[in-house]
Coordinates of C-alpha atoms and ligand atoms in Angstrom, one line a residue:
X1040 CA -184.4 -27.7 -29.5
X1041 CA -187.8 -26.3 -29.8
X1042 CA -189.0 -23.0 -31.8
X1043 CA -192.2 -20.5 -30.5
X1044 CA -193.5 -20.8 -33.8
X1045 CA -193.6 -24.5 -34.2
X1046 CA -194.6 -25.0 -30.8
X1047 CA -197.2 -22.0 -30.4
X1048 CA -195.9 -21.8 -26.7
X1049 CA -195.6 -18.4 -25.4
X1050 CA -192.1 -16.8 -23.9
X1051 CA -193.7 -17.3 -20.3
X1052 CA -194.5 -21.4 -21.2
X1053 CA -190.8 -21.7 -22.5
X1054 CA -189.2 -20.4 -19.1
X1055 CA -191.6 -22.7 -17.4
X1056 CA -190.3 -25.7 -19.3
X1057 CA -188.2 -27.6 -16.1
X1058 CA -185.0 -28.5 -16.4
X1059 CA -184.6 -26.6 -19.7
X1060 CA -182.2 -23.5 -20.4
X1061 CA -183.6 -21.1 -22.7
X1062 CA -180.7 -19.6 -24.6
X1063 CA -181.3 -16.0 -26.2
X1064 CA -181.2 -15.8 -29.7
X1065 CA -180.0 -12.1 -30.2
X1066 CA -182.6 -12.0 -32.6
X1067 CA -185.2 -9.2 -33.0
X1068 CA -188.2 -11.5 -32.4
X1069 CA -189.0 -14.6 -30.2
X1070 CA -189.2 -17.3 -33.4
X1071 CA -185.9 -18.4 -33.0
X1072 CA -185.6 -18.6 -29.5
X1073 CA -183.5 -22.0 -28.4
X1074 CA -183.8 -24.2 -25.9
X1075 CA -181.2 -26.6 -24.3
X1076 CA -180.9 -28.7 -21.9
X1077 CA -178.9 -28.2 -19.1
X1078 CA -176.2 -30.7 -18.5
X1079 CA -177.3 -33.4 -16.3
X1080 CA -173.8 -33.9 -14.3
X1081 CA -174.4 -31.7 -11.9
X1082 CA -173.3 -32.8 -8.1
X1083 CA -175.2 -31.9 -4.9
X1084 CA -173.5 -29.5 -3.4
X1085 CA -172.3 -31.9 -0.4
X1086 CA -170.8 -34.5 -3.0
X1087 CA -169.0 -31.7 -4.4
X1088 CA -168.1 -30.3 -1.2
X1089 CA -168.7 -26.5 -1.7
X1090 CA -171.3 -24.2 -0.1
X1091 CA -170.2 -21.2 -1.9
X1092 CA -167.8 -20.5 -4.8
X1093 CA -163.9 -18.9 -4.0
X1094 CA -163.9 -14.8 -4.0
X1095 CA -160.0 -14.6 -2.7
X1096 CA -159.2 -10.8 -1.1
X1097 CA -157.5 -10.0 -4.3
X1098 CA -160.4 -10.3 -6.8
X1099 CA -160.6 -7.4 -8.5
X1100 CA -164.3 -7.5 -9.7
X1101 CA -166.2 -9.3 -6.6
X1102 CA -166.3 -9.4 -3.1
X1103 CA -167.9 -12.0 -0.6
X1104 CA -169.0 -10.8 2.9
X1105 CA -169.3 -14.2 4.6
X1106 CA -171.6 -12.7 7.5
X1107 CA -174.3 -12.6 5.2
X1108 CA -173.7 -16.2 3.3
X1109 CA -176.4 -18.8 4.1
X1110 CA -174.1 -21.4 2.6
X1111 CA -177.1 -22.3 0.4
X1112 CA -175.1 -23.1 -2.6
X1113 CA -176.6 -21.2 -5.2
X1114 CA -173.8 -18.9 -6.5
X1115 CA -171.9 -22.4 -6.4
X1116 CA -174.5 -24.5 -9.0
X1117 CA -174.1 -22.2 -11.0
X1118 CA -170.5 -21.6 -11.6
X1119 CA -170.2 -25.2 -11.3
X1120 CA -172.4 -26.0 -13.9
X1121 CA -170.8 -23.2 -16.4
X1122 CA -167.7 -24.7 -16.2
X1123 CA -166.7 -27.5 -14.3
X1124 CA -169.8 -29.8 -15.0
X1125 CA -168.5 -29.8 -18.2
X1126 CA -165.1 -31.0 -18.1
X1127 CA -163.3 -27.9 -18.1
X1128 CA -160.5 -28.1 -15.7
X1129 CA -158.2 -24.6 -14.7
X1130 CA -155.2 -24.3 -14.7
X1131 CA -155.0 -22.9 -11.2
X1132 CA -156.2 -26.4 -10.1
X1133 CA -159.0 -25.5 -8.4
X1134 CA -162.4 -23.8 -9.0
X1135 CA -160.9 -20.8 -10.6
X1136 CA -163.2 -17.0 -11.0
X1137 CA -163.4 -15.8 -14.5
X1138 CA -164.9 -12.7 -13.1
X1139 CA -168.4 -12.7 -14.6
X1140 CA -170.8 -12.2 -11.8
X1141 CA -173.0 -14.3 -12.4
X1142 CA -172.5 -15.7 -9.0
X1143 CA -173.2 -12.2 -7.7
X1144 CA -177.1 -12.3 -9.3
X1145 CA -177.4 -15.9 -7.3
X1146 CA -176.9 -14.7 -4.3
X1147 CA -179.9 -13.7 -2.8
X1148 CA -178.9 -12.9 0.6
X1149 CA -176.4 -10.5 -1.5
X1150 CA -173.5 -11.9 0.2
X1151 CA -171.3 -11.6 -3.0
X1152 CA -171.6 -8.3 -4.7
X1153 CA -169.3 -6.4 -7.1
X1154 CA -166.6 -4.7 -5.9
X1155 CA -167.8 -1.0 -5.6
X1156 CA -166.0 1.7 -6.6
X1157 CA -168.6 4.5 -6.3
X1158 CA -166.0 6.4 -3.1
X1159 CA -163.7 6.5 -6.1
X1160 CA -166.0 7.9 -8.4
X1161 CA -167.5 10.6 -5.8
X1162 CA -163.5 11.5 -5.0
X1163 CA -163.2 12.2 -8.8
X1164 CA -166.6 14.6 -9.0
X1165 CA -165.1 16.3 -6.0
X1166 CA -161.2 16.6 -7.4
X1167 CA -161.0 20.1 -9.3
X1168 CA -158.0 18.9 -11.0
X1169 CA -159.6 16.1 -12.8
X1170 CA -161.7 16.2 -16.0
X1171 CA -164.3 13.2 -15.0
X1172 CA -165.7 11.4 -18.7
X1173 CA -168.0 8.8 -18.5
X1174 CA -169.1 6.2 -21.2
X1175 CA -172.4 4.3 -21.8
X1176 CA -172.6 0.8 -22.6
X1177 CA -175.2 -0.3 -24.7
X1178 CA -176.6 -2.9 -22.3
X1179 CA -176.6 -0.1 -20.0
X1180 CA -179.3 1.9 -21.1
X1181 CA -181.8 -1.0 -21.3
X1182 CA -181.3 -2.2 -17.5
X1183 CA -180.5 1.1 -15.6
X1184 CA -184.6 2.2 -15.0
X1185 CA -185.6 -1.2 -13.8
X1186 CA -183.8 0.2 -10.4
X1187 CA -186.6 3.0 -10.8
X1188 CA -189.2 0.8 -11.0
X1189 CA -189.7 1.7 -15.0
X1190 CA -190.2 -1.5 -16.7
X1191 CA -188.2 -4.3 -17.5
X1192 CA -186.9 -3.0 -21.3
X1193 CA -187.3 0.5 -20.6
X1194 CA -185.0 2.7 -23.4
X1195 CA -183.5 5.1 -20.7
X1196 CA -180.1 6.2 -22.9
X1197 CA -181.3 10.1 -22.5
X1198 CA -182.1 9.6 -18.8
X1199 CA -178.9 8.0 -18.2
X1200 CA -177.1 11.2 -19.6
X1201 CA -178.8 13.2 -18.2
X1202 CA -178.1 11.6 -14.9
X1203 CA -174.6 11.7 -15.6
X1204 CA -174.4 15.5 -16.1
X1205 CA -176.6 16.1 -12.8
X1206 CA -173.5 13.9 -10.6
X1207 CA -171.5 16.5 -12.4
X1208 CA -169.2 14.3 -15.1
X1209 CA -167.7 16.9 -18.0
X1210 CA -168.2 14.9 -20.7
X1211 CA -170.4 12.0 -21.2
X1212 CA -169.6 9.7 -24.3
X1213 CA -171.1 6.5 -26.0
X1214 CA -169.1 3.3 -25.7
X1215 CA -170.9 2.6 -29.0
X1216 CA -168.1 4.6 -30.5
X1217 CA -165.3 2.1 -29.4
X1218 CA -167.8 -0.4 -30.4
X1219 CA -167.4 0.7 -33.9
X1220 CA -163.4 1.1 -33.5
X1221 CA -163.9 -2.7 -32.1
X1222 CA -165.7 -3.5 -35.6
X1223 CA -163.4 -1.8 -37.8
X1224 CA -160.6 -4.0 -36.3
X1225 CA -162.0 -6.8 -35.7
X1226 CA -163.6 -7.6 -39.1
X1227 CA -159.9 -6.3 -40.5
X1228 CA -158.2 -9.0 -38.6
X1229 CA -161.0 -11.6 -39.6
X1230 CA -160.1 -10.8 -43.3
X1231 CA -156.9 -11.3 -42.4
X1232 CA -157.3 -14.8 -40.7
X1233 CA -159.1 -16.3 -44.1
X1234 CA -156.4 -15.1 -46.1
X1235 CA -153.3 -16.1 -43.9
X1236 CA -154.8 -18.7 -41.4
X1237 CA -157.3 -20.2 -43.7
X1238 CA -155.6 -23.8 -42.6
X1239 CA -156.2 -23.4 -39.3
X1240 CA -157.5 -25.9 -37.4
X1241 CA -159.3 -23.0 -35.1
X1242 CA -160.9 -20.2 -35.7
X1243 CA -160.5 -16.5 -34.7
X1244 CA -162.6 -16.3 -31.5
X1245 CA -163.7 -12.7 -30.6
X1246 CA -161.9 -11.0 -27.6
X1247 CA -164.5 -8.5 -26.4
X1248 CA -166.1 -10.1 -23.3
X1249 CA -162.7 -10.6 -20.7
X1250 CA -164.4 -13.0 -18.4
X1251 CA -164.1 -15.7 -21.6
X1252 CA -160.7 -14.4 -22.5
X1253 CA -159.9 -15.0 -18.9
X1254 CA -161.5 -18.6 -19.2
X1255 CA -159.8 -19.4 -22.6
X1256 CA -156.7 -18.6 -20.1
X1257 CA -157.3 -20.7 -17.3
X1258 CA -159.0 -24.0 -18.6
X1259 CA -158.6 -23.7 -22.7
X1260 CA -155.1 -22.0 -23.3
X1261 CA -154.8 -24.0 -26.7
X1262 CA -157.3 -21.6 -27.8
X1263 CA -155.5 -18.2 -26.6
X1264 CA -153.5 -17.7 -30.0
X1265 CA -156.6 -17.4 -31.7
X1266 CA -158.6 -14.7 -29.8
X1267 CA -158.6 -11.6 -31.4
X1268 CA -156.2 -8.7 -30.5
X1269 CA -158.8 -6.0 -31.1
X1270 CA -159.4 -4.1 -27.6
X1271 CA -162.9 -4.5 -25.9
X1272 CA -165.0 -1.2 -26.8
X1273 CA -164.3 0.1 -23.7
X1274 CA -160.6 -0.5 -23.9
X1275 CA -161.1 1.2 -27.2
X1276 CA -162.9 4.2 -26.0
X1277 CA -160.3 4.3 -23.4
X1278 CA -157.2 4.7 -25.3
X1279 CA -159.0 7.0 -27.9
X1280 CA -160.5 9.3 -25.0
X1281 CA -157.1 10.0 -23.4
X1282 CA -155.2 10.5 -26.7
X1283 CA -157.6 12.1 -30.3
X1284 CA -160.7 13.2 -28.2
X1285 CA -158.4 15.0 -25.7
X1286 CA -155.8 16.1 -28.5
X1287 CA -159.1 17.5 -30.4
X1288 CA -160.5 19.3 -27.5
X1289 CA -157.4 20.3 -26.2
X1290 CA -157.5 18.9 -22.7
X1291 CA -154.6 17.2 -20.7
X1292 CA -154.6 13.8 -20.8
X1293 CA -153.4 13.3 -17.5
X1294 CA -156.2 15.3 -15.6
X1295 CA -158.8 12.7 -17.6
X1296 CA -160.1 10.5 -15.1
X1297 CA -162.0 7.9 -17.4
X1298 CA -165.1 6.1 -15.7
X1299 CA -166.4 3.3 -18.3
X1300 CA -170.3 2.8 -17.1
X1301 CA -171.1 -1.4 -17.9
X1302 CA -173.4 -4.2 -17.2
X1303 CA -170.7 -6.2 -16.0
X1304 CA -168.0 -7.1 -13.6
X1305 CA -165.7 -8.6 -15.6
X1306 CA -164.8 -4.7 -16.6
X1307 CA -163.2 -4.0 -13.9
X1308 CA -160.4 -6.9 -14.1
X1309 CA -160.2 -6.3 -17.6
X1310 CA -158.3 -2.7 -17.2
X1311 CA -155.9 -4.1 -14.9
X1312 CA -155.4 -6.8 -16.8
X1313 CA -151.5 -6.9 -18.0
X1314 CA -151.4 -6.2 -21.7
X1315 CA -154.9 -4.4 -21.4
X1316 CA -153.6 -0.7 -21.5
X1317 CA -151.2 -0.3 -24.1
X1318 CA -151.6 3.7 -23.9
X1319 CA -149.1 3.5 -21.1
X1320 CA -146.2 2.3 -23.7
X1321 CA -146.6 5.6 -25.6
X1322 CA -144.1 8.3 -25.0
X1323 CA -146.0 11.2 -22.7
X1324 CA -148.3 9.0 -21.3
X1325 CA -146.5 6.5 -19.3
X1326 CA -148.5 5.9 -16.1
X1327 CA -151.5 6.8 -17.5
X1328 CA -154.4 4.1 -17.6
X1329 CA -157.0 4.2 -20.7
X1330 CA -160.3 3.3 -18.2
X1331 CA -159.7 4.5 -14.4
X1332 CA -162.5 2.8 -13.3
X1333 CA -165.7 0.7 -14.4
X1334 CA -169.0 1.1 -12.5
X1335 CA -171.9 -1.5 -12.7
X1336 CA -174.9 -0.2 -13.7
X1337 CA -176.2 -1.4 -9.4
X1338 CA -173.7 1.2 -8.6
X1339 CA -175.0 3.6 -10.8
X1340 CA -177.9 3.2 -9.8
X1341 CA -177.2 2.8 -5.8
X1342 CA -175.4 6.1 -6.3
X1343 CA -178.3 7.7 -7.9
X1344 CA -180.5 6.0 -5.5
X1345 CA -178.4 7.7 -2.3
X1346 CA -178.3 11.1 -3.8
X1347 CA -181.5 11.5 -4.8
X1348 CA -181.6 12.0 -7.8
X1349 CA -185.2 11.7 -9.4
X1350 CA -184.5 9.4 -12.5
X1351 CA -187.5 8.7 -14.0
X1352 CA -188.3 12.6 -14.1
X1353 CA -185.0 13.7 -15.9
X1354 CA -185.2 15.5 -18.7
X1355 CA -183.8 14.1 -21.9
X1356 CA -180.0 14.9 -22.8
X1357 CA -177.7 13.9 -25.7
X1358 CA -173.7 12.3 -25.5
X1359 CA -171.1 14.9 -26.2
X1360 CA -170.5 15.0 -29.6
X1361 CA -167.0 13.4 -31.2
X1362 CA -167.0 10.2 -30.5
X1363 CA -170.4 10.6 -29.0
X1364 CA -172.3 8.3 -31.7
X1365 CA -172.0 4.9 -32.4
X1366 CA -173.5 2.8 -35.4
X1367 CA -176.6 0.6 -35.0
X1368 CA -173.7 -2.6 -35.6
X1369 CA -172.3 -1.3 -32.2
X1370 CA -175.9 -1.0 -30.1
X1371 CA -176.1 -4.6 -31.1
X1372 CA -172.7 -5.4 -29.0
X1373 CA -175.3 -5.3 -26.0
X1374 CA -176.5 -8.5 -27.0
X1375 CA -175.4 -12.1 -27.7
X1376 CA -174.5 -12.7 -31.7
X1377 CA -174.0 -9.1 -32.0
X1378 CA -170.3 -8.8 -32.0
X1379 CA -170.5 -11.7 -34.9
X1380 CA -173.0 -9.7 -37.0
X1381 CA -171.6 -6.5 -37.0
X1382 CA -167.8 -7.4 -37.6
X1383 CA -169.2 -9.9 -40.2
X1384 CA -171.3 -6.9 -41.9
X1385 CA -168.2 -4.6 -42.3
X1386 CA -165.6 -7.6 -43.4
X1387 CA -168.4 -8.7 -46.2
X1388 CA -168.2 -4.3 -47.2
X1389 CA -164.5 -4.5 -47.4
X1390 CA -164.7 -7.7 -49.4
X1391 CA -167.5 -6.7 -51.7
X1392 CA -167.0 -2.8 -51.5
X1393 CA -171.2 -2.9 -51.6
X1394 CA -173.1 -4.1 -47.8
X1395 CA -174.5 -7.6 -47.3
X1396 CA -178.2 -8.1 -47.8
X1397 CA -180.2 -7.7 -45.0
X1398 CA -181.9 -10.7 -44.8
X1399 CA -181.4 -13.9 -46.3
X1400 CA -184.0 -17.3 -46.9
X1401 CA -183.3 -20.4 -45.1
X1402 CA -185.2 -24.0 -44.7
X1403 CA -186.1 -24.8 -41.5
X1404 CA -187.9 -27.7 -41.2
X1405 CA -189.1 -28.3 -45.0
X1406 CA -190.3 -24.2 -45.2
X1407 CA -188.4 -21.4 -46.6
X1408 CA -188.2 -18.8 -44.3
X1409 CA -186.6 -15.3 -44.4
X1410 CA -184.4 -14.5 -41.2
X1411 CA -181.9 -11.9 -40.6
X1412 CA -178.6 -12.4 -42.4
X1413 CA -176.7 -14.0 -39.5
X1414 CA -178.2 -13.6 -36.9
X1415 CA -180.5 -15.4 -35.6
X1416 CA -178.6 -18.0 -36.8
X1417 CA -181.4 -20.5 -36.1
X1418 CA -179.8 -24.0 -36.2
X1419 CA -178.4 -25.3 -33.2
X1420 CA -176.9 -28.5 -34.2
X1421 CA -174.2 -28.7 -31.5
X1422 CA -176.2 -28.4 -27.7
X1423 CA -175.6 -24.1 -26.8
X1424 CA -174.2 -23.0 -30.0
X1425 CA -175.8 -21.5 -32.4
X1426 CA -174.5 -21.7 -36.1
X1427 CA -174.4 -20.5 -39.6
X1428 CA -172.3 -20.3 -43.1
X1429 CA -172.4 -17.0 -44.5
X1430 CA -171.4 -16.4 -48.5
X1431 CA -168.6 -14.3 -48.3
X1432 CA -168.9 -13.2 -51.9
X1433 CA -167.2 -16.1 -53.5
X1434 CA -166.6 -17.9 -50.2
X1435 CA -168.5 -19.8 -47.7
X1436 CA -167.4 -19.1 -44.2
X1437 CA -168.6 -20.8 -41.3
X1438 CA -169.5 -19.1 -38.3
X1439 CA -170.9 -20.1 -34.4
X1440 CA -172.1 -17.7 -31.5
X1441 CA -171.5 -19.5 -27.8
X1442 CA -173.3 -18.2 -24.6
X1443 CA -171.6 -19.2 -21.3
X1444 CA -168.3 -21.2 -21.2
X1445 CA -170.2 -24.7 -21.1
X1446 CA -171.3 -24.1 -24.2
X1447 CA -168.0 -24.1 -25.6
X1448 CA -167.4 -27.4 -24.5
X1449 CA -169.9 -28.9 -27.9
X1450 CA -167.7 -26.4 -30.0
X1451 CA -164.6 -28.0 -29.0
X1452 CA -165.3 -31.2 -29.1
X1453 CA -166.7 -30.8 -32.6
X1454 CA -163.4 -29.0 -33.8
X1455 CA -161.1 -31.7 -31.8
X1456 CA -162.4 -34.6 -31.8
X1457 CA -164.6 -34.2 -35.1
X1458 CA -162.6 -32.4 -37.0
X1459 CA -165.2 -29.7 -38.1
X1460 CA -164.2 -26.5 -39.4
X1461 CA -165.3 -22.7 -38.2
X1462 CA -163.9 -19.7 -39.3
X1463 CA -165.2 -17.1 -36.7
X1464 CA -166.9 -17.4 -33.2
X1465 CA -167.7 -15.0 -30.9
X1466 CA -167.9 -16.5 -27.4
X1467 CA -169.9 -14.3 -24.4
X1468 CA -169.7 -15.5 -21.0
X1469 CA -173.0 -14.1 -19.8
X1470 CA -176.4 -15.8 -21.1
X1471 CA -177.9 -13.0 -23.5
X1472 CA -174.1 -11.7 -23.2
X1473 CA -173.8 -8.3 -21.9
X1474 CA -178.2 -7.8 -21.5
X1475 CA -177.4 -10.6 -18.6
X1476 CA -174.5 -9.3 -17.4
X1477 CA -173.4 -10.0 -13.9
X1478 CA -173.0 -5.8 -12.8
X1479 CA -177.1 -5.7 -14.5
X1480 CA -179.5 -5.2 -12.1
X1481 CA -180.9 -7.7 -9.9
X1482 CA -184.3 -9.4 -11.0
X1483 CA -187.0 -9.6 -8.3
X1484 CA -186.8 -13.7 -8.9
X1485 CA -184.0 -15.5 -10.6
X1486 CA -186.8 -17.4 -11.8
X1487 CA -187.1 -13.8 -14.1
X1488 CA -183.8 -13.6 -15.6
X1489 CA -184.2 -14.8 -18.5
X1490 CA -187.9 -12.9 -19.0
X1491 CA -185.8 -9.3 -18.0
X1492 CA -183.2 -10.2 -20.8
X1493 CA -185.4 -10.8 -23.3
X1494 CA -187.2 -7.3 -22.5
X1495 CA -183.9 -5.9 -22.1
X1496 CA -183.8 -7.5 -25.7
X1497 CA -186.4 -5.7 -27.5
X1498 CA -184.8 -2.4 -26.2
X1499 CA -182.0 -2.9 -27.6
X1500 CA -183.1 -4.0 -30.6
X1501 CA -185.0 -0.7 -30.6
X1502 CA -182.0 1.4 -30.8
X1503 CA -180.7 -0.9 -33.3
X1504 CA -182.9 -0.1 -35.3
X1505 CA -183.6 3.5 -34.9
X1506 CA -179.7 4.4 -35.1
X1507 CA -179.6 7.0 -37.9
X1508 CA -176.3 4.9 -38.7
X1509 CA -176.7 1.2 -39.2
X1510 CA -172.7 -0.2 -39.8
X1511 CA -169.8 0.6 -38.0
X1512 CA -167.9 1.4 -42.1
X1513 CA -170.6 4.1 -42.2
X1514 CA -170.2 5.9 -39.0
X1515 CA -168.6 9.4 -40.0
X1516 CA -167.2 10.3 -36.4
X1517 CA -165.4 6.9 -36.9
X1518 CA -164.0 7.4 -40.5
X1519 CA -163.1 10.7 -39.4
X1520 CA -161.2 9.4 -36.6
X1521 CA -159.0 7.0 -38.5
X1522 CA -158.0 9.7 -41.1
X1523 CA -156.7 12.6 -38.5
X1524 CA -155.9 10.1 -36.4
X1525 CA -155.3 6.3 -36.4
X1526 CA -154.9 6.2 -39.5
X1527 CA -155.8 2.2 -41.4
X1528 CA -157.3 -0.5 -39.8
X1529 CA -154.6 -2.7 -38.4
X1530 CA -152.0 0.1 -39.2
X1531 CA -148.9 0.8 -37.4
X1532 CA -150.8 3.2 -35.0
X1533 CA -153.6 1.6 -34.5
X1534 CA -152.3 -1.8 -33.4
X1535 CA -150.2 0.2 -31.0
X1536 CA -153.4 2.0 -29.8
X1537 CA -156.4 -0.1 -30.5
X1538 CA -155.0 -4.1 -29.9
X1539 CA -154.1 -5.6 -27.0
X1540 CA -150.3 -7.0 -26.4
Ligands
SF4_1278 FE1 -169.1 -8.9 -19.2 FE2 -170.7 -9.1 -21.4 FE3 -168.8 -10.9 -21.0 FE4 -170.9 -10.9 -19.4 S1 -170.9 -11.3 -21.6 S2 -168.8 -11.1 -18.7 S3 -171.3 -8.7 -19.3 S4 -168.5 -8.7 -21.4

């Protein structure tokens, strides 16, 4: 583990360290930024004896056109060495997809792309029947302009709506909304785990990324029990679109076609995913699906591209209003250590009845330093996973952030094998999480990823801080929502609506 500001290297001398993984911090400056090492059991691609990773006909989120597949192993390297090189086995018994895409961003030759959906999407513009609303993700807006050639970082939120209304969607939302819904939950259920599971030899793990649920499912199913219920924000925006936003403006929930805009590919397994849409349970909309489709941000941008539109030139435009604002807490789902933060931020207000501090002092290396409260979470004592305790107000709890599935395998060994205790973790499969998503846009070198993310970064951390609402408790459109519609947290309706089966 290394540290910029020990080291006085630069971001550029970091990525050029060989050998090295530099894992983002989801902090709002580069002095915390980690480093470590890749695992050294990978196998040539021969001894292994795959060329190219398995994309069966049925996937729902990728496909592979073999014509263009050089068979030069990349997208293979890299899924192996996520998961396999580090003693994860699947269930499935063989090298199973979790649905990420990061594969897809290996692939130079573009041989494996997401599945696209953008016919669908035109067929909906065209439908007069159908009311089209789209949702922004907040990794969205700080990757969508690098297909305009705008720099790498570029805060586009405005351009992107703006977009939207010019393909000719009726309403355009922010997923930050369900991000807050997500919060409210999750930090609910969290309070709910100390109390009742405080024995538990795991901890509650966060549900919002699907490509790690689907892992947990396939090669660590002792951990399923503990993953969070709470829907994914754009499960959440989902079910809340087609039942109070349309019951408020007093639209039919059936002619909503819902069309969730995200940086990854994962999405679009997740609303297929049995147990996923719960809105279909619910007397008068049986049939009905929360999210009708998810579009990577390439297609968005391929469909921008193809019709023209002049992106960089659009004039500014706001969400819709009602449900049209999220909190600063739900920006920061865009990046890794997010999730953690915010839900830990709006548990500590429900404990306490008064916000956390802001920032806190820690010792690093002999010197008092003051860093964000939990994030960045600066000690890495376990290889990939970044830790911290947090005082709860009378309590200590323990709490990790893991980026790609290897990293999980340090966390588990220190809970089984060790016997060391953690009370929350939020687990993203995507390095960066969602800023590295595998629907973002493609970098000019994969040498760049990790550069982009770290711009991408910045941005978000931008709207972070310049949201007029910092945490998800104080977001009035959200409070509003719960009393004329969903009533408590964790309440009858809301686990119906807003929790997965
Ligand atoms: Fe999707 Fe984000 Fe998970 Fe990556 S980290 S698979 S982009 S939810």
């Amino acid at each position: 583990m290394t540290d910029k500001n020990d080291s006085n290297l630069s971001r550029r001398d970091l990525l050029r360290i060989g050998g090295l993984a530099l894992l983002a911090t989801g902090c709002s400056n580069y002095s915390n930024a980690q480093i470590t090492p890749l695992p050294t059991t990978i196998r040539p691609i021969r001894e292994s004896g795959m060329a190219h990773v398995i994309i069966t006909a049925d996937n729902p989120s990728l496909v592979r056109d073999r014509a263009h597949c050089t068979r030069c192993g990349q997208c293979h390297n890299y899924c192996y060495r996520s998961m396999t090189a580090h003693g994860f086995r699947s269930s499935e018994g063989r090298m199973s997809c979790i649905y990420c895409g990061q594969c897809s961003i290996q692939c130079k030759p573009r041989s494996i792309t997401e599945r696209s959906e953008i016919a669908e999407f035109q067929a909906a513009l065209a439908d007069p029947d159908k009311i089209v609303i789209t949702t922004v993700a907040p990794a969205v807006r700080v990757a969508l302009g690098e297909m305009f050639q705008m720099p790498p970082g570029s805060f586009v939120e405005d351009k992107t709506v703006a977009a939207l209304k010019q393909l000719g969607c009726d309403y355009i939302l922010d997923t930050t909304f369900g991000a807050d819904l997500t919060i409210m939950e999750e930090a609910s259920e969290l309070l709910h785990h100390l109390e009742r599971d405080s024995g538990s030899k795991y901890p509650l793990f966060t549900s919002c990324c699907p490509a790690w649920v689907r892992f947990a499912e396939l090669f660590t199913p002792q951990l399923v029990p503990h993953i969070s219920t709470t829907k994914s924000p754009i499960l959440m925006q989902g079910a809340s679109i087609k039942t109070y936003f349309a019951q408020q403006n007093g639209l039919d929930p059936k002619r909503i076609f819902n069309v969730a805009i995200a940086p990854c590919t994962a999405k679009k397994a997740e609303i297929k995913r049995p147990g996923s849409n719960t809105l279909t349970d619910q007397p008068g909309f049986e049939g009905l699906s929360e999210v009708d489709l998810v579009l990577t941000v390439r297609e968005l941008g391929r469909l921008l591209q193809e019709t023209n539109v002049d992106f960089p030139n659009l004039p500014n435009s706001s969400f819709d209003s009602l449900m049209g604002r999220g909190s600063g807490g739900a920006m920061a789902f865009g990046r890794s250590g997010g999730v953690m933060e915010s839900a830990l931020r709006t548990a500590y207000y429900l404990v306490n009845k008064e916000n956390a501090p802001l920032q806190k002092d820690v010792e690093m290396r002999g010197e008092v330093r003051t860093v964000n409260w939990v994030n960045p979470m600066p000690f890495q004592l376990i290889a990939g996973v970044r830790q911290d305790t947090v005082d709860f107000g009378g309590r200590t709890i323990r709490v990790a952030v893991v980026e790609t599935p290897g990293s999980l395998r340090g966390l588990l060994d220190a809970i089984e094998h060790d016997g060391e205790r953690f009370d929350f973790v939020e687990v993203m499969a995507c390095q960066g999480g969602c800023l590295g998503g595998g629907g973002q846009p493609y970098p000019e070198q994969l040498g760049d990823i990790l550069e982009l993310i770290y711009d991408r970064r910045d941005a978000v951390q931008l709207g972070v801080d310049g949201s007029a609402v910092r945490l998800s408790h104080e977001n009035a459109e959200v409070a509003l929502a719960y009393r004329e519609f969903f009533g408590e947290p964790l309440g009858e309706k809301a686990k119906m609506l807003l929790h997965c089966r």
